[in-house]
């Protein structure tokens, strides 16, 4: 049970809470009544505002619409006025721009192009809106006049400012810079920068707005003329320089620094100049095979006189391999070579200029037209060189053909640059240089073959044979010609190969098989005393054209040189038969063989011959020795008189019979007469080579002195005559002295 006190307290607590809840409920009722009243008031206010807003809207909207209409009308009026001003301006374009157009664009290109833009817009407006308007014809005429003025200005700028490139600048452009310590690029300024910019703007306007391509024809005609004249000027510069100073020389360009190293004259590839230098060297006494890098034979005595004599004849002979050659030919050759290089450099520069002025899709065609005159001139001159070489071959004037070699070599070296420059041009343009190269290779190969045949078939003319048995002019000419080929080994090899391959630039996949076939097709000389000039077995080479092309050309040229030497030997044998005296014939062959051998040994010819004929040197030495032995047999008619086998036999201390005394007298007399006769005859013969001359004298002297000494020892003290001085005319040493004076016209 809950105690009464706690229950009473619990009741009072509950009653207090109830009272509080009633008070709260009463407060809430009062608040709700106030909220309802406020809501009613707000609704009343909003209803009043809505009513008023509706009235305001009904009043303002009509005003707004009227205002908007007024604004639209104002804008239309302004646009109409603007359009009227714009249209009216087209009617004033002709009068506003006529003066500027009439005065032309010179010195005011920017303003002029601005006026042309206005005229063009006027033309477009009248064409679209009033095609029958007289104003259209007026602005059209003004536009055409303005376009013609721009075309005329383009032509005028190009004509006035396009200058021929000076030969000095061209030489600086193409000369080698390997010898310079400081290398500076030589730039060509075809047009001043300000003029170039004007020309570019005019060309772009004519293409874009003028719808005109005639200016491209004007451009290529003017630039073509300048290019052609520049190359011709370089050629004329060579001619004038050669006539005045002998060496066309390119000094440093004017704008170079003073401390710029001076350029050396461009190398001149002349061939006759080389022969003339040989002649100059032969006329001096400093030839030791070292000075100036010379690989020539040291010359002494008769050999010196002979070489000077025959080189002079070679340079002036009308029928020799250097016939008709003079320095002018070298000038023409050098000029042509430099003109080819100049064309490449100038054409490259022209394309760079053209690329800035001519639209891209017209550049190749315009460039093709631009270079035609200069290129045709070069090709025509090249064909003239080929034609001259062809005529020279008919005359057996192989010196003129030598000009083809440096030119052909240069054309081949320049061909990659040519091909790069001519990219995009017509096929007929690209094929001009290969066609010229083919023509030169054909005529060069023809010259080489004809030269070999000419060496073989050179007639035996008694009046042309050296009376002293020295080296024949044909031999010196042949060797000199072959020495010229050393500078053009690959060129000459390619010439020979082109005629068999039928393709100038392709090397066969099997060079060994080709070379054997080609060698067998040559007209090789027959066996000469057991010696036949034929190529030895061709070694295998790489199947890659790049790895064997040089070696292949060398083998071809080696085979050709062997052929020439074989033909020369055949001819020399034939010529030697002109001599009635077999001994002089032997001396003649000895001198020629020895000259050939020494010439081969003292130059690169021996290495070139050895490529296909490794026994050549040994074979020549054997032939030289054979001729010495043949010569020595001429002394048998002297020594046979006193030889042991032909002497009378008698007993010592026994008085000689008349028959025996007479026989001894005949032996002495025969020896004396034979000795005197041979010494008199052979004294006038010549052996230019000092070493060979001394060798032959010494060998013959030993034989004769030994035989005569034995004979004199046996019969010198025999009483076979009352007048011994009549028969014993010479002592042994005197005989030796007489032989020592053989082959010496000055003795």
XYZ file of C-alpha atoms in Angstrom:
747
model
C 0.000 0.000 0.000
C 1.064 3.528 -0.837
C 1.302 5.758 2.120
C -1.277 8.535 2.203
C 1.296 11.289 2.218
C 2.891 10.075 -1.050
C -0.484 9.663 -2.716
C -1.474 13.192 -1.761
C 1.799 14.549 -3.147
C 1.325 12.599 -6.346
C -2.129 14.050 -6.845
C -0.973 17.591 -6.369
C 1.793 17.056 -8.918
C -0.674 15.746 -11.464
C -3.025 18.600 -10.918
C -0.228 21.134 -11.424
C 0.729 19.572 -14.758
C -2.890 19.553 -15.879
C -3.223 23.180 -15.082
C -0.082 23.971 -17.087
C -1.356 22.055 -20.100
C -4.636 23.923 -20.027
C -2.828 27.213 -20.004
C -0.730 26.137 -23.019
C -3.835 25.044 -24.907
C -5.465 28.355 -24.276
C -2.370 30.181 -25.626
C -2.410 28.129 -28.789
C -6.077 28.909 -29.427
C -5.383 32.609 -29.127
C -2.456 32.360 -31.550
C -4.501 30.538 -34.156
C -7.203 33.164 -34.002
C -4.603 35.916 -34.575
C -3.044 33.973 -37.499
C -6.385 33.582 -39.197
C -6.988 37.243 -38.866
C -3.588 38.095 -40.397
C -4.225 35.688 -43.275
C -7.483 37.321 -44.064
C -5.801 40.712 -44.050
C -2.970 39.502 -46.412
C -5.453 37.964 -48.808
C -7.306 41.178 -48.910
C -4.076 43.157 -49.648
C -2.971 40.765 -52.412
C -6.354 40.871 -54.040
C -6.169 44.617 -54.045
C -2.572 44.567 -55.521
C -3.600 42.137 -58.244
C -6.415 44.335 -59.232
C -4.226 47.370 -59.392
C -1.452 45.493 -61.360
C -3.961 44.339 -63.926
C -5.087 47.866 -64.411
C -1.442 49.017 -64.819
C -0.722 46.302 -67.375
C -3.742 47.201 -69.364
C -2.454 50.733 -69.461
C 1.335 50.107 -70.243
C 1.273 47.317 -72.886
C -0.256 49.461 -75.611
C 2.370 52.129 -74.930
C 5.198 49.564 -75.113
C 3.956 48.233 -78.397
C 3.818 51.695 -79.851
C 7.373 52.394 -78.620
C 8.713 49.147 -80.151
C 7.129 49.993 -83.468
C 8.699 53.401 -83.381
C 12.146 51.911 -82.670
C 11.788 49.447 -85.549
C 10.808 52.240 -87.874
C 13.871 54.219 -86.762
C 16.228 51.279 -87.402
C 14.739 50.728 -90.839
C 15.261 54.352 -91.675
C 18.893 54.201 -90.535
C 19.556 51.003 -92.518
C 17.935 52.487 -95.549
C 20.071 55.572 -95.283
C 23.209 53.404 -94.816
C 22.342 51.296 -97.843
C 21.685 54.402 -99.831
C 25.075 55.773 -98.804
C 26.743 52.438 -99.719
C 25.004 52.274 -103.084
C 25.708 55.909 -103.788
C 29.420 55.224 -102.982
C 29.602 52.700 -105.854
C 28.461 55.445 -108.203
C 31.351 57.591 -106.963
C 34.021 54.817 -107.152
C 34.917 55.578 -110.752
C 35.418 59.272 -110.144
C 37.235 58.705 -106.829
C 39.737 56.167 -108.194
C 40.171 57.240 -111.803
C 43.088 59.535 -111.072
C 44.962 56.897 -109.064
C 44.408 54.290 -111.759
C 45.478 56.692 -114.460
C 48.715 57.564 -112.658
C 49.578 53.881 -112.185
C 50.936 51.824 -109.274
C 54.574 52.922 -109.470
C 55.689 54.050 -106.029
C 52.166 53.715 -104.559
C 51.312 50.030 -104.846
C 49.490 49.831 -101.505
C 47.146 52.705 -102.360
C 46.719 51.402 -105.889
C 45.668 47.938 -104.755
C 43.209 49.531 -102.313
C 41.601 51.444 -105.193
C 41.467 48.270 -107.282
C 39.639 46.543 -104.415
C 37.013 49.328 -104.421
C 36.574 49.075 -108.185
C 36.230 45.302 -107.992
C 33.472 45.587 -105.365
C 31.664 48.164 -107.522
C 31.834 45.794 -110.494
C 30.399 42.977 -108.402
C 27.590 45.249 -107.102
C 26.475 46.471 -110.489
C 26.676 42.975 -111.967
C 24.376 41.674 -109.218
C 21.976 44.591 -108.899
C 22.084 46.680 -112.030
C 23.600 44.759 -114.928
C 22.213 47.264 -117.452
C 23.591 50.269 -115.652
C 26.075 52.421 -117.616
C 28.086 52.615 -114.404
C 28.893 48.905 -114.755
C 30.680 49.443 -118.059
C 32.521 52.383 -116.610
C 33.914 50.515 -113.599
C 34.622 47.479 -115.742
C 36.742 49.532 -118.088
C 38.484 51.114 -115.128
C 39.141 47.670 -113.614
C 40.631 46.355 -116.859
C 42.791 49.437 -117.190
C 43.980 48.984 -113.631
C 44.748 45.314 -114.230
C 46.734 46.195 -117.348
C 48.663 48.753 -115.331
C 49.494 46.101 -112.738
C 50.629 43.730 -115.475
C 52.718 46.498 -116.963
C 54.171 47.303 -113.542
C 55.009 43.628 -113.042
C 56.814 43.543 -116.378
C 58.544 46.837 -115.645
C 59.784 45.743 -112.220
C 61.028 42.429 -113.557
C 62.720 44.057 -116.547
C 64.340 46.951 -114.674
C 65.588 44.978 -111.707
C 66.449 41.602 -113.284
C 70.167 41.789 -113.903
C 72.563 39.356 -115.535
C 74.640 37.574 -112.900
C 78.263 38.602 -113.330
C 80.804 35.914 -114.291
C 82.867 36.758 -111.202
C 79.909 36.096 -108.911
C 79.067 32.879 -110.764
C 82.644 31.644 -110.385
C 82.499 32.416 -106.677
C 79.223 30.517 -106.526
C 80.517 27.356 -108.210
C 84.164 27.373 -107.134
C 85.224 24.764 -104.607
C 85.527 25.906 -101.012
C 87.661 22.999 -99.810
C 90.769 25.161 -99.985
C 89.286 27.950 -97.877
C 89.788 28.099 -94.155
C 86.693 30.266 -93.836
C 83.718 29.194 -95.874
C 81.107 31.792 -96.756
C 77.952 31.150 -98.700
C 77.577 33.209 -101.839
C 73.952 34.336 -102.095
C 72.398 35.622 -105.289
C 70.029 38.567 -104.988
C 68.093 38.523 -108.231
C 65.731 41.312 -107.084
C 66.024 43.901 -104.289
C 63.922 42.927 -101.287
C 61.474 45.818 -101.644
C 60.996 45.098 -105.342
C 60.562 41.403 -104.635
C 57.773 42.111 -102.158
C 55.991 44.341 -104.689
C 56.320 41.670 -107.379
C 54.932 39.034 -105.016
C 51.921 41.200 -104.103
C 51.172 41.983 -107.749
C 51.412 38.319 -108.768
C 49.110 37.224 -105.960
C 46.571 39.915 -106.859
C 46.651 38.947 -110.529
C 46.042 35.312 -109.657
C 43.381 35.894 -107.019
C 41.463 38.867 -108.427
C 42.735 39.479 -111.935
C 42.138 35.891 -113.067
C 45.255 36.343 -115.201
C 48.134 33.948 -115.924
C 49.818 35.935 -118.683
C 52.204 37.457 -116.160
C 53.722 33.982 -115.687
C 54.732 34.006 -119.344
C 56.216 37.464 -118.858
C 58.066 36.197 -115.804
C 59.640 33.140 -117.429
C 60.548 35.062 -120.593
C 62.414 37.738 -118.648
C 64.097 35.349 -116.227
C 64.891 32.882 -119.026
C 66.674 35.627 -120.930
C 68.687 36.620 -117.846
C 69.642 33.016 -117.121
C 70.730 32.430 -120.699
C 72.677 35.677 -120.822
C 74.374 34.929 -117.494
C 75.682 31.592 -118.753
C 76.770 33.074 -122.086
C 78.488 35.885 -120.203
C 80.452 33.338 -118.182
C 81.572 31.623 -121.367
C 82.630 34.935 -122.892
C 84.473 35.758 -119.671
C 86.544 32.604 -120.101
C 87.440 33.546 -123.645
C 88.458 37.105 -122.761
C 90.340 36.046 -119.652
C 92.234 33.350 -121.520
C 93.255 35.791 -124.243
C 94.410 38.414 -121.748
C 95.799 36.556 -118.742
C 95.497 32.924 -119.722
C 93.622 31.964 -116.533
C 89.979 32.836 -115.901
C 90.031 33.767 -112.247
C 87.343 34.528 -109.750
C 88.373 37.042 -107.075
C 86.504 37.275 -103.824
C 83.079 38.807 -104.097
C 82.961 42.569 -103.311
C 81.093 42.355 -100.007
C 83.468 39.892 -98.391
C 85.621 40.890 -95.447
C 89.138 41.992 -96.196
C 90.570 39.103 -94.210
C 88.640 36.536 -96.236
C 91.137 34.039 -97.719
C 91.651 34.558 -101.420
C 90.242 31.802 -103.581
C 92.513 29.937 -105.886
C 91.596 29.723 -109.545
C 89.212 26.852 -110.290
C 90.972 23.741 -111.443
C 91.060 23.422 -115.185
C 90.747 19.858 -116.449
C 92.537 20.508 -119.743
C 94.229 17.556 -121.367
C 96.446 19.327 -123.859
C 97.706 21.528 -121.062
C 98.996 18.399 -119.401
C 100.909 17.479 -122.546
C 102.248 21.022 -122.807
C 103.380 20.839 -119.202
C 105.160 17.599 -120.008
C 106.913 19.339 -122.883
C 107.884 22.210 -120.615
C 109.268 19.809 -118.027
C 111.168 17.838 -120.652
C 112.870 21.036 -121.783
C 114.274 21.526 -118.267
C 116.811 19.468 -116.341
C 115.069 19.066 -113.029
C 113.191 15.882 -113.807
C 113.936 13.468 -111.033
C 110.515 11.913 -110.744
C 109.833 13.850 -107.540
C 109.502 17.536 -108.252
C 105.956 18.666 -108.596
C 104.743 15.156 -107.977
C 105.825 14.155 -111.447
C 105.732 10.455 -112.223
C 107.706 10.859 -115.432
C 110.889 9.136 -116.455
C 114.155 10.941 -115.726
C 115.544 11.968 -119.093
C 119.140 12.123 -120.199
C 121.004 12.657 -123.424
C 119.270 11.329 -126.530
C 116.160 10.432 -124.596
C 115.702 14.040 -123.492
C 116.171 15.295 -127.045
C 113.825 12.655 -128.387
C 111.017 13.332 -125.908
C 111.150 17.093 -126.474
C 111.227 16.559 -130.230
C 108.343 14.139 -130.349
C 106.181 15.924 -127.816
C 106.551 19.061 -129.903
C 105.593 17.094 -132.982
C 102.699 15.503 -131.121
C 101.324 18.914 -130.297
C 101.642 20.158 -133.856
C 101.305 17.080 -136.022
C 98.226 17.236 -138.213
C 97.624 13.508 -137.994
C 98.884 12.546 -134.547
C 96.715 11.861 -131.491
C 97.216 15.401 -130.306
C 96.696 16.982 -133.719
C 95.191 20.430 -133.756
C 95.212 20.763 -130.003
C 95.886 24.218 -128.654
C 95.052 26.103 -125.526
C 91.819 27.420 -127.034
C 90.376 23.905 -126.943
C 91.098 23.762 -123.227
C 89.480 27.150 -122.745
C 86.355 25.957 -124.557
C 86.325 22.752 -122.510
C 86.782 24.567 -119.216
C 84.188 27.140 -120.190
C 81.640 24.455 -121.021
C 82.275 22.575 -117.781
C 81.900 25.745 -115.740
C 78.773 26.695 -117.689
C 77.215 23.337 -116.796
C 77.937 23.924 -113.104
C 76.706 27.494 -113.431
C 73.437 26.289 -114.963
C 72.779 24.004 -111.998
C 73.495 26.696 -109.418
C 71.608 29.428 -111.249
C 68.647 27.140 -111.949
C 68.449 26.262 -108.259
C 68.474 29.950 -107.399
C 65.852 30.681 -110.067
C 63.526 28.072 -108.608
C 63.848 29.592 -105.147
C 62.895 32.984 -106.578
C 60.090 31.508 -108.654
C 58.601 29.710 -105.644
C 57.938 33.076 -103.964
C 56.314 34.676 -107.015
C 54.494 31.977 -109.002
C 51.536 29.998 -107.553
C 52.517 26.524 -106.431
C 50.477 24.602 -109.003
C 52.120 26.599 -111.825
C 55.708 26.506 -110.552
C 56.966 23.341 -112.273
C 55.547 24.279 -115.669
C 56.857 27.847 -115.472
C 60.276 26.640 -114.321
C 60.370 24.143 -117.186
C 59.760 26.955 -119.662
C 62.220 29.267 -117.891
C 65.240 26.971 -118.173
C 64.619 25.747 -121.723
C 66.732 28.309 -123.606
C 69.758 27.959 -121.331
C 69.436 24.166 -121.176
C 68.979 23.868 -124.945
C 72.054 26.051 -125.420
C 74.133 23.764 -123.217
C 72.817 20.640 -124.897
C 73.408 22.109 -128.371
C 76.952 23.021 -127.467
C 77.445 19.529 -126.079
C 76.128 18.003 -129.289
C 78.485 20.274 -131.238
C 81.344 18.867 -129.174
C 80.149 15.361 -130.025
C 79.859 16.319 -133.715
C 83.350 17.832 -133.697
C 84.692 14.686 -132.049
C 82.960 12.549 -134.661
C 84.600 14.528 -137.484
C 87.940 14.417 -135.676
C 87.763 10.626 -135.483
C 87.293 10.494 -139.246
C 90.451 12.624 -139.590
C 92.233 10.423 -137.021
C 92.565 13.544 -134.880
C 92.123 11.921 -131.501
C 93.215 15.003 -129.554
C 89.876 16.711 -130.093
C 88.137 13.659 -128.704
C 90.082 14.091 -125.475
C 87.899 17.115 -124.726
C 84.952 14.754 -124.382
C 86.492 12.952 -121.394
C 86.602 15.798 -118.834
C 83.220 17.042 -120.032
C 81.622 13.610 -119.765
C 83.113 13.031 -116.332
C 81.771 16.371 -115.147
C 78.325 15.727 -116.620
C 78.131 12.408 -114.775
C 79.273 13.996 -111.535
C 76.727 16.788 -111.963
C 73.838 14.535 -113.026
C 72.433 13.985 -109.493
C 72.172 17.747 -109.039
C 70.687 18.056 -112.513
C 68.059 15.457 -111.694
C 67.195 17.207 -108.454
C 66.855 20.590 -110.166
C 64.705 19.157 -112.952
C 62.259 17.354 -110.672
C 58.727 17.928 -111.867
C 59.711 19.135 -115.334
C 58.590 17.431 -118.525
C 60.120 14.072 -119.465
C 61.653 15.630 -122.572
C 63.510 18.098 -120.344
C 64.724 15.421 -117.937
C 66.002 13.226 -120.786
C 68.214 15.869 -122.390
C 71.227 15.368 -120.148
C 71.103 11.533 -120.193
C 70.834 11.740 -123.991
C 73.948 13.924 -124.188
C 75.836 11.618 -121.819
C 74.921 8.650 -123.995
C 76.088 10.468 -127.137
C 79.400 11.359 -125.515
C 79.948 7.839 -124.248
C 79.200 6.462 -127.698
C 81.582 8.816 -129.480
C 84.207 8.316 -126.769
C 84.029 4.544 -127.151
C 84.218 4.968 -130.926
C 87.322 7.134 -130.524
C 88.979 4.590 -128.247
C 88.331 1.719 -130.634
C 89.407 3.739 -133.675
C 92.545 4.850 -131.883
C 93.439 1.239 -131.156
C 92.812 0.339 -134.801
C 94.778 3.362 -135.973
C 97.749 2.258 -133.864
C 97.553 -1.157 -135.464
C 97.141 0.080 -139.034
C 99.473 3.073 -139.053
C 101.309 2.718 -142.403
C 105.014 1.923 -142.636
C 106.579 5.013 -144.189
C 110.297 4.913 -144.780
C 110.651 8.682 -144.627
C 108.886 8.686 -141.261
C 111.182 6.079 -139.690
C 113.929 7.377 -137.360
C 117.231 6.848 -139.128
C 119.027 6.325 -135.832
C 116.633 3.620 -134.659
C 115.286 5.662 -131.764
C 111.712 5.603 -130.468
C 109.091 6.006 -133.173
C 106.638 8.884 -133.011
C 103.766 6.392 -133.056
C 105.037 4.884 -129.794
C 105.370 8.221 -128.019
C 101.965 9.332 -129.265
C 100.314 6.096 -128.166
C 101.854 6.236 -124.695
C 100.991 9.907 -124.339
C 97.386 9.179 -125.290
C 97.166 6.340 -122.777
C 98.633 8.564 -120.084
C 95.848 11.048 -120.718
C 93.342 8.271 -119.992
C 94.753 7.835 -116.488
C 92.854 10.937 -115.381
C 89.607 9.485 -116.739
C 89.763 5.800 -115.877
C 86.157 5.310 -114.789
C 84.902 7.548 -117.596
C 86.791 5.611 -120.250
C 85.751 2.293 -118.685
C 82.107 3.367 -118.725
C 82.461 4.391 -122.379
C 83.684 0.940 -123.290
C 81.050 -0.809 -121.191
C 78.169 1.283 -122.554
C 78.688 -0.009 -126.076
C 78.367 -3.621 -124.984
C 75.761 -3.216 -122.269
C 73.589 -0.819 -124.229
C 72.825 0.997 -120.988
C 75.041 3.758 -119.749
C 74.155 3.461 -116.092
C 73.624 -0.249 -115.449
C 76.421 -2.659 -114.572
C 75.787 -6.342 -115.386
C 75.119 -8.682 -112.510
C 77.941 -10.970 -113.601
C 80.927 -8.733 -114.474
C 83.257 -11.707 -114.848
C 81.157 -13.273 -117.588
C 80.712 -9.912 -119.275
C 84.407 -9.037 -119.251
C 85.388 -12.374 -120.725
C 82.775 -11.924 -123.467
C 83.862 -8.363 -124.147
C 87.540 -9.284 -124.226
C 86.852 -12.075 -126.705
C 84.995 -9.616 -128.951
C 88.032 -7.354 -129.256
C 90.289 -7.620 -132.249
C 93.262 -8.831 -130.250
C 96.711 -9.154 -131.830
C 98.001 -12.612 -132.702
C 100.796 -14.336 -130.884
C 104.043 -12.365 -131.152
C 106.975 -14.646 -130.522
C 105.055 -16.535 -127.899
C 103.499 -13.451 -126.316
C 99.778 -12.778 -126.610
C 98.030 -9.796 -125.091
C 94.904 -11.301 -123.532
C 93.287 -10.594 -120.176
C 94.066 -13.093 -117.495
C 91.286 -14.851 -115.607
C 88.842 -12.313 -114.243
C 88.448 -12.596 -110.499
C 85.014 -12.874 -108.946
C 83.552 -9.632 -107.665
C 80.623 -8.749 -105.485
C 77.148 -9.016 -106.913
C 76.446 -5.518 -105.654
C 76.766 -2.922 -108.392
C 77.986 -0.321 -105.950
C 80.867 -2.517 -104.795
C 82.273 -3.517 -108.150
C 81.450 -0.721 -110.592
C 84.799 1.020 -110.122
C 86.772 -2.244 -110.324
C 84.726 -3.290 -113.312
C 85.543 -0.093 -115.216
C 89.200 -0.523 -114.333
C 89.231 -4.043 -115.790
C 87.611 -2.855 -118.995
C 90.154 -0.077 -119.387
C 93.006 -2.442 -118.553
C 91.882 -4.814 -121.303
C 91.652 -1.906 -123.726
C 95.169 -0.679 -122.872
C 96.474 -4.194 -123.373
C 94.841 -4.170 -126.786
C 96.470 -0.856 -127.720
C 99.871 -2.086 -126.551
C 99.396 -5.291 -128.503
C 98.458 -3.353 -131.639
C 101.422 -1.063 -131.098
C 103.746 -4.050 -130.847
C 102.353 -5.493 -134.060
C 102.900 -2.219 -135.864
C 106.404 -1.769 -134.493
C 107.345 -5.227 -135.709
C 106.020 -4.333 -139.132
C 107.858 -1.021 -139.162
C 111.117 -2.618 -138.057
C 111.171 -4.544 -141.340
C 111.700 -1.254 -143.179
C 115.317 -1.306 -141.975
C 117.599 -3.304 -144.206
C 120.069 -3.832 -141.383
C 118.728 -6.432 -138.901
C 120.879 -4.874 -136.170
C 119.285 -1.453 -136.645
C 115.892 -3.126 -136.677
C 116.757 -4.745 -133.327
C 117.934 -1.411 -131.898
C 114.694 0.186 -133.078
C 112.538 -2.474 -131.386
C 114.738 -2.388 -128.291
C 114.347 1.380 -127.948
C 110.581 1.257 -128.423
C 110.040 -1.665 -126.063
C 112.260 -0.051 -123.462
C 110.458 3.271 -123.836
C 107.076 1.567 -123.437
C 108.237 -0.374 -120.390
C 109.721 2.669 -118.662
C 106.663 4.762 -119.439
C 104.457 2.058 -117.963
C 106.642 1.700 -114.871
C 106.913 5.421 -114.190
C 103.168 5.987 -114.294
C 100.015 4.257 -113.102
C 99.730 2.519 -116.449
C 101.704 -0.478 -115.227
C 99.265 -0.989 -112.328
C 96.354 -0.635 -114.713
C 97.831 -3.118 -117.187
C 98.534 -5.536 -114.339
C 94.821 -5.737 -113.550
C 94.360 -8.112 -116.493
C 97.952 -8.844 -117.583
C 100.236 -9.455 -114.646
C 103.144 -10.693 -116.785
C 103.390 -7.590 -118.985
C 106.506 -6.197 -117.319
C 108.325 -9.517 -117.498
C 107.309 -10.005 -121.129
C 108.658 -6.606 -122.144
C 111.959 -7.311 -120.394
C 112.210 -10.607 -122.268
C 111.592 -8.836 -125.585
C 114.182 -6.195 -124.768
C 116.706 -8.907 -124.009
C 115.831 -10.722 -127.250
C 116.500 -7.570 -129.256
C 119.837 -7.077 -127.493
C 120.803 -10.599 -128.466
C 119.710 -9.961 -132.049
C 121.842 -6.826 -132.117
C 124.854 -8.674 -130.715
C 124.675 -11.124 -133.597
C 125.607 -8.237 -135.905
C 129.132 -8.426 -134.404
C 129.599 -12.034 -135.407
C 130.858 -10.970 -138.822
C 133.637 -9.161 -136.956
C 134.430 -11.695 -134.284
C 134.059 -14.694 -136.612
C 137.272 -13.601 -138.358
C 139.232 -14.049 -135.163
C 137.228 -16.792 -133.505
C 139.192 -19.817 -132.308
C 137.271 -22.196 -134.537
C 138.267 -20.305 -137.684
C 141.976 -19.857 -136.903
C 144.722 -21.779 -138.801
C 146.525 -24.532 -136.954
C 150.304 -24.489 -137.043
C 153.156 -25.776 -134.907
C 155.090 -23.446 -132.683
C 158.585 -22.583 -133.892
C 157.853 -23.824 -137.391
C 158.113 -21.330 -140.193
C 154.710 -20.396 -141.557
C 153.808 -21.270 -145.067
C 152.641 -18.585 -147.462
C 149.107 -19.894 -147.279
C 149.064 -19.624 -143.503
C 150.563 -16.142 -143.502
C 147.956 -15.041 -146.016
C 145.164 -16.490 -143.868
C 146.377 -14.579 -140.792
C 146.554 -11.369 -142.825
C 142.980 -11.926 -143.991
C 141.833 -12.489 -140.404
C 143.400 -9.236 -139.221
C 142.162 -7.336 -142.257
C 138.634 -8.754 -141.940
C 138.489 -7.872 -138.262
C 139.844 -4.357 -138.809
C 137.527 -3.602 -141.710
C 134.502 -5.068 -139.922
C 135.268 -3.165 -136.703
C 135.710 0.126 -138.508
C 132.597 -0.358 -140.589
C 130.362 -1.293 -137.639
C 131.702 1.501 -135.456
C 131.156 4.013 -138.250
C 127.584 2.831 -138.858
C 126.492 2.213 -135.283
C 127.995 5.442 -134.035
C 125.063 7.187 -135.753
C 122.499 4.949 -134.084
C 120.870 6.011 -130.825
C 119.936 4.351 -127.574
C 118.350 7.147 -125.500
C 118.341 5.204 -122.242
C 121.740 5.705 -120.599
C 121.507 2.537 -118.537
C 120.622 0.406 -121.531
C 123.221 2.087 -123.699
C 125.992 1.416 -121.181
C 124.772 -2.143 -120.653
C 124.814 -2.955 -124.380
C 128.198 -1.307 -124.903
C 129.752 -3.099 -121.960
C 128.429 -6.506 -122.964
C 129.621 -6.084 -126.534
C 132.943 -4.673 -125.425
C 133.583 -7.654 -123.155
C 132.864 -10.124 -125.956
C 134.960 -8.371 -128.594
C 137.860 -7.537 -126.285
C 138.047 -11.086 -124.998
C 137.997 -12.598 -128.494
C 140.392 -10.011 -129.964
C 142.674 -10.222 -126.967
C 143.037 -13.975 -127.376
C 143.629 -13.609 -131.119
C 146.196 -10.851 -130.646
C 147.984 -12.799 -127.925
C 148.277 -15.746 -130.272
C 149.289 -13.994 -133.491
C 150.641 -10.630 -132.371
C 154.202 -11.924 -132.119
C 154.013 -14.278 -135.074
C 156.055 -13.264 -138.116
C 153.323 -13.344 -140.716
C 154.214 -10.061 -142.407
C 157.078 -7.626 -142.917
C 154.726 -4.714 -142.112
C 152.857 -5.697 -138.876
C 151.488 -2.148 -138.272
C 149.452 -2.546 -141.428
C 147.489 -5.431 -139.894
C 147.792 -4.945 -136.165
C 146.114 -1.533 -136.236
C 144.402 -1.650 -132.814
C 145.304 -2.721 -129.361
C 142.691 -4.322 -127.123
C 141.998 -1.126 -125.163
C 141.642 0.835 -128.373
C 138.968 -1.588 -129.534
C 137.165 -1.046 -126.219
C 137.357 2.724 -126.663
C 135.862 2.451 -130.150
C 132.930 0.415 -128.847
C 132.424 2.941 -126.037
C 131.730 5.560 -128.700
C 128.861 3.585 -130.227
C 125.384 5.188 -130.157
C 126.893 8.592 -129.531
C 126.477 11.085 -132.358
C 128.395 13.712 -130.402
C 131.523 11.521 -130.170
